[in-house]
């Protein structure tokens, strides 16, 4: 899977862009900088780069190209369960160095999390940057 399409310049631009939303309130169903939920946040960010992704976290399983954890790159979308039940219910954007940015319902805002200490199980990784 090292031959997967990937555009490092676009990824860098996305990572730069996404950080301006740190601290934006978590709002269930929110999809604007006034308030985001996890998939509203992800969809809003990628739309700025003309990349279409689903509005609902559950729909991300079939989005883009599947990536193995050993091949994760900044800009890849992380798929998590929320309740330790292995049901897809949360998404975030990998930003490198074992960190990801997401609209966190428990923290009440957009935050950077650490993959090593995050409570949700990673159910998959999807690459949408070509």
PDB file of C-alpha atoms in Angstrom:
ATOM      1  CA  UNK A   1       0.000   0.000   0.000  1.00  0.00           C
ATOM      2  CA  UNK A   2       3.006   2.328  -0.345  1.00  0.00           C
ATOM      3  CA  UNK A   3       1.790   3.097  -3.873  1.00  0.00           C
ATOM      4  CA  UNK A   4      -1.431   4.657  -2.579  1.00  0.00           C
ATOM      5  CA  UNK A   5      -2.056   8.097  -4.077  1.00  0.00           C
ATOM      6  CA  UNK A   6      -1.045  10.843  -1.665  1.00  0.00           C
ATOM      7  CA  UNK A   7      -0.386  14.526  -2.094  1.00  0.00           C
ATOM      8  CA  UNK A   8       1.916  15.816   0.651  1.00  0.00           C
ATOM      9  CA  UNK A   9       1.361  19.456  -0.353  1.00  0.00           C
ATOM     10  CA  UNK A  10      -2.410  19.160  -0.027  1.00  0.00           C
ATOM     11  CA  UNK A  11      -1.988  17.292   3.260  1.00  0.00           C
ATOM     12  CA  UNK A  12       0.252  20.059   4.638  1.00  0.00           C
ATOM     13  CA  UNK A  13      -2.258  22.700   3.570  1.00  0.00           C
ATOM     14  CA  UNK A  14      -5.086  20.775   5.274  1.00  0.00           C
ATOM     15  CA  UNK A  15      -3.110  20.388   8.519  1.00  0.00           C
ATOM     16  CA  UNK A  16      -2.285  24.106   8.504  1.00  0.00           C
ATOM     17  CA  UNK A  17      -5.924  25.031   7.791  1.00  0.00           C
ATOM     18  CA  UNK A  18      -7.496  22.709  10.332  1.00  0.00           C
ATOM     19  CA  UNK A  19      -5.590  24.085  13.329  1.00  0.00           C
ATOM     20  CA  UNK A  20      -7.435  27.420  13.163  1.00  0.00           C
ATOM     21  CA  UNK A  21     -10.549  25.606  14.405  1.00  0.00           C
ATOM     22  CA  UNK A  22      -9.051  24.486  17.717  1.00  0.00           C
ATOM     23  CA  UNK A  23     -11.435  25.515  20.476  1.00  0.00           C
ATOM     24  CA  UNK A  24     -14.528  25.825  18.249  1.00  0.00           C
ATOM     25  CA  UNK A  25     -17.475  24.503  20.315  1.00  0.00           C
ATOM     26  CA  UNK A  26     -18.773  20.963  19.823  1.00  0.00           C
ATOM     27  CA  UNK A  27     -22.382  21.142  18.639  1.00  0.00           C
ATOM     28  CA  UNK A  28     -24.279  17.962  17.794  1.00  0.00           C
ATOM     29  CA  UNK A  29     -25.236  18.237  14.128  1.00  0.00           C
ATOM     30  CA  UNK A  30     -22.957  21.265  13.724  1.00  0.00           C
ATOM     31  CA  UNK A  31     -21.134  21.763  10.441  1.00  0.00           C
ATOM     32  CA  UNK A  32     -19.880  25.374  10.563  1.00  0.00           C
ATOM     33  CA  UNK A  33     -17.145  27.244  12.470  1.00  0.00           C
ATOM     34  CA  UNK A  34     -19.882  28.369  14.910  1.00  0.00           C
ATOM     35  CA  UNK A  35     -20.001  24.736  16.097  1.00  0.00           C
ATOM     36  CA  UNK A  36     -19.019  21.319  14.759  1.00  0.00           C
ATOM     37  CA  UNK A  37     -19.724  17.690  15.439  1.00  0.00           C
ATOM     38  CA  UNK A  38     -17.020  15.221  14.378  1.00  0.00           C
ATOM     39  CA  UNK A  39     -18.208  14.497  10.850  1.00  0.00           C
ATOM     40  CA  UNK A  40     -19.415  18.065  10.270  1.00  0.00           C
ATOM     41  CA  UNK A  41     -15.910  19.240  11.133  1.00  0.00           C
ATOM     42  CA  UNK A  42     -14.195  16.728   8.870  1.00  0.00           C
ATOM     43  CA  UNK A  43     -16.584  17.422   5.988  1.00  0.00           C
ATOM     44  CA  UNK A  44     -16.145  21.193   6.362  1.00  0.00           C
ATOM     45  CA  UNK A  45     -12.342  20.955   6.327  1.00  0.00           C
ATOM     46  CA  UNK A  46     -12.086  18.666   3.286  1.00  0.00           C
ATOM     47  CA  UNK A  47     -14.714  20.648   1.350  1.00  0.00           C
ATOM     48  CA  UNK A  48     -12.343  23.637   1.440  1.00  0.00           C
ATOM     49  CA  UNK A  49      -9.964  21.466  -0.639  1.00  0.00           C
ATOM     50  CA  UNK A  50     -12.712  20.174  -2.968  1.00  0.00           C
ATOM     51  CA  UNK A  51     -12.645  16.711  -1.410  1.00  0.00           C
ATOM     52  CA  UNK A  52     -16.079  15.213  -0.813  1.00  0.00           C
ATOM     53  CA  UNK A  53     -16.535  13.160   2.350  1.00  0.00           C
ATOM     54  CA  UNK A  54     -19.757  11.990   4.031  1.00  0.00           C
ATOM     55  CA  UNK A  55     -21.752  13.984   6.559  1.00  0.00           C
ATOM     56  CA  UNK A  56     -22.308  11.016   8.882  1.00  0.00           C
ATOM     57  CA  UNK A  57     -19.464   9.228  10.696  1.00  0.00           C
ATOM     58  CA  UNK A  58     -21.071   5.858   9.946  1.00  0.00           C
ATOM     59  CA  UNK A  59     -20.652   6.446   6.196  1.00  0.00           C
ATOM     60  CA  UNK A  60     -16.875   6.891   6.342  1.00  0.00           C
ATOM     61  CA  UNK A  61     -16.103   3.174   6.184  1.00  0.00           C
ATOM     62  CA  UNK A  62     -16.407   3.226   2.393  1.00  0.00           C
ATOM     63  CA  UNK A  63     -14.782   6.608   1.806  1.00  0.00           C
ATOM     64  CA  UNK A  64     -11.456   6.991   0.012  1.00  0.00           C
ATOM     65  CA  UNK A  65      -8.856   4.239   0.201  1.00  0.00           C
ATOM     66  CA  UNK A  66      -8.211   1.969   3.165  1.00  0.00           C
ATOM     67  CA  UNK A  67      -4.824   2.599   4.818  1.00  0.00           C
ATOM     68  CA  UNK A  68      -2.932   0.312   7.155  1.00  0.00           C
ATOM     69  CA  UNK A  69      -1.858   1.839  10.476  1.00  0.00           C
ATOM     70  CA  UNK A  70       1.805   1.389   9.516  1.00  0.00           C
ATOM     71  CA  UNK A  71       1.188   3.655   6.485  1.00  0.00           C
ATOM     72  CA  UNK A  72      -0.779   6.425   8.187  1.00  0.00           C
ATOM     73  CA  UNK A  73       0.017   9.923   6.944  1.00  0.00           C
ATOM     74  CA  UNK A  74      -1.112  13.424   7.934  1.00  0.00           C
ATOM     75  CA  UNK A  75      -4.513  14.198   6.441  1.00  0.00           C
ATOM     76  CA  UNK A  76      -5.769  10.617   6.697  1.00  0.00           C
ATOM     77  CA  UNK A  77      -9.169  10.197   8.351  1.00  0.00           C
ATOM     78  CA  UNK A  78      -9.329   8.077  11.499  1.00  0.00           C
ATOM     79  CA  UNK A  79     -12.467   6.060  12.172  1.00  0.00           C
ATOM     80  CA  UNK A  80     -13.288   5.327  15.809  1.00  0.00           C
ATOM     81  CA  UNK A  81     -15.976   3.703  17.871  1.00  0.00           C
ATOM     82  CA  UNK A  82     -17.367   5.892  20.641  1.00  0.00           C
ATOM     83  CA  UNK A  83     -18.584   3.366  23.180  1.00  0.00           C
ATOM     84  CA  UNK A  84     -16.066   0.498  22.920  1.00  0.00           C
ATOM     85  CA  UNK A  85     -18.607  -1.466  20.887  1.00  0.00           C
ATOM     86  CA  UNK A  86     -16.718  -1.564  17.556  1.00  0.00           C
ATOM     87  CA  UNK A  87     -19.467   0.451  15.857  1.00  0.00           C
ATOM     88  CA  UNK A  88     -18.211   3.361  13.781  1.00  0.00           C
ATOM     89  CA  UNK A  89     -19.339   6.541  15.493  1.00  0.00           C
ATOM     90  CA  UNK A  90     -16.507   9.084  15.471  1.00  0.00           C
ATOM     91  CA  UNK A  91     -14.002  10.506  12.983  1.00  0.00           C
ATOM     92  CA  UNK A  92     -10.888  12.640  13.263  1.00  0.00           C
ATOM     93  CA  UNK A  93      -8.054  13.879  11.060  1.00  0.00           C
ATOM     94  CA  UNK A  94      -4.537  12.578  11.606  1.00  0.00           C
ATOM     95  CA  UNK A  95      -2.051  15.467  11.834  1.00  0.00           C
ATOM     96  CA  UNK A  96       1.183  13.505  12.357  1.00  0.00           C
ATOM     97  CA  UNK A  97       3.344  12.642  15.369  1.00  0.00           C
ATOM     98  CA  UNK A  98       0.685  10.276  16.780  1.00  0.00           C
ATOM     99  CA  UNK A  99      -1.820  13.148  17.043  1.00  0.00           C
ATOM    100  CA  UNK A 100      -5.215  13.847  15.528  1.00  0.00           C
ATOM    101  CA  UNK A 101      -7.666  16.734  15.542  1.00  0.00           C
ATOM    102  CA  UNK A 102     -11.363  16.187  16.090  1.00  0.00           C
ATOM    103  CA  UNK A 103     -14.567  17.746  17.374  1.00  0.00           C
ATOM    104  CA  UNK A 104     -14.808  16.062  20.766  1.00  0.00           C
ATOM    105  CA  UNK A 105     -18.203  15.735  22.442  1.00  0.00           C
ATOM    106  CA  UNK A 106     -16.571  14.881  25.785  1.00  0.00           C
ATOM    107  CA  UNK A 107     -14.227  17.901  25.675  1.00  0.00           C
ATOM    108  CA  UNK A 108     -16.972  20.106  24.214  1.00  0.00           C
ATOM    109  CA  UNK A 109     -14.780  21.570  21.480  1.00  0.00           C
ATOM    110  CA  UNK A 110     -12.323  20.905  18.653  1.00  0.00           C
ATOM    111  CA  UNK A 111      -9.140  19.510  20.219  1.00  0.00           C
ATOM    112  CA  UNK A 112      -5.926  17.702  19.370  1.00  0.00           C
ATOM    113  CA  UNK A 113      -5.821  14.207  20.811  1.00  0.00           C
ATOM    114  CA  UNK A 114      -3.069  11.641  21.196  1.00  0.00           C
ATOM    115  CA  UNK A 115      -3.668   8.264  19.547  1.00  0.00           C
ATOM    116  CA  UNK A 116      -1.835   6.447  22.345  1.00  0.00           C
ATOM    117  CA  UNK A 117      -4.116   7.796  25.058  1.00  0.00           C
ATOM    118  CA  UNK A 118      -7.417   8.254  23.201  1.00  0.00           C
ATOM    119  CA  UNK A 119     -10.181   6.043  24.564  1.00  0.00           C
ATOM    120  CA  UNK A 120     -11.851   4.992  21.297  1.00  0.00           C
ATOM    121  CA  UNK A 121     -10.786   1.992  19.246  1.00  0.00           C
ATOM    122  CA  UNK A 122      -9.447   2.760  15.777  1.00  0.00           C
ATOM    123  CA  UNK A 123     -11.730   0.877  13.415  1.00  0.00           C
ATOM    124  CA  UNK A 124     -10.050   2.071  10.257  1.00  0.00           C
ATOM    125  CA  UNK A 125      -8.022   4.699   8.462  1.00  0.00           C
ATOM    126  CA  UNK A 126      -9.144   6.206   5.156  1.00  0.00           C
ATOM    127  CA  UNK A 127      -7.104   8.298   2.716  1.00  0.00           C
ATOM    128  CA  UNK A 128      -9.036  10.847   0.666  1.00  0.00           C
ATOM    129  CA  UNK A 129      -6.098  13.055  -0.391  1.00  0.00           C
ATOM    130  CA  UNK A 130      -4.968  12.088  -3.893  1.00  0.00           C
TER     131      UNK A 130
END
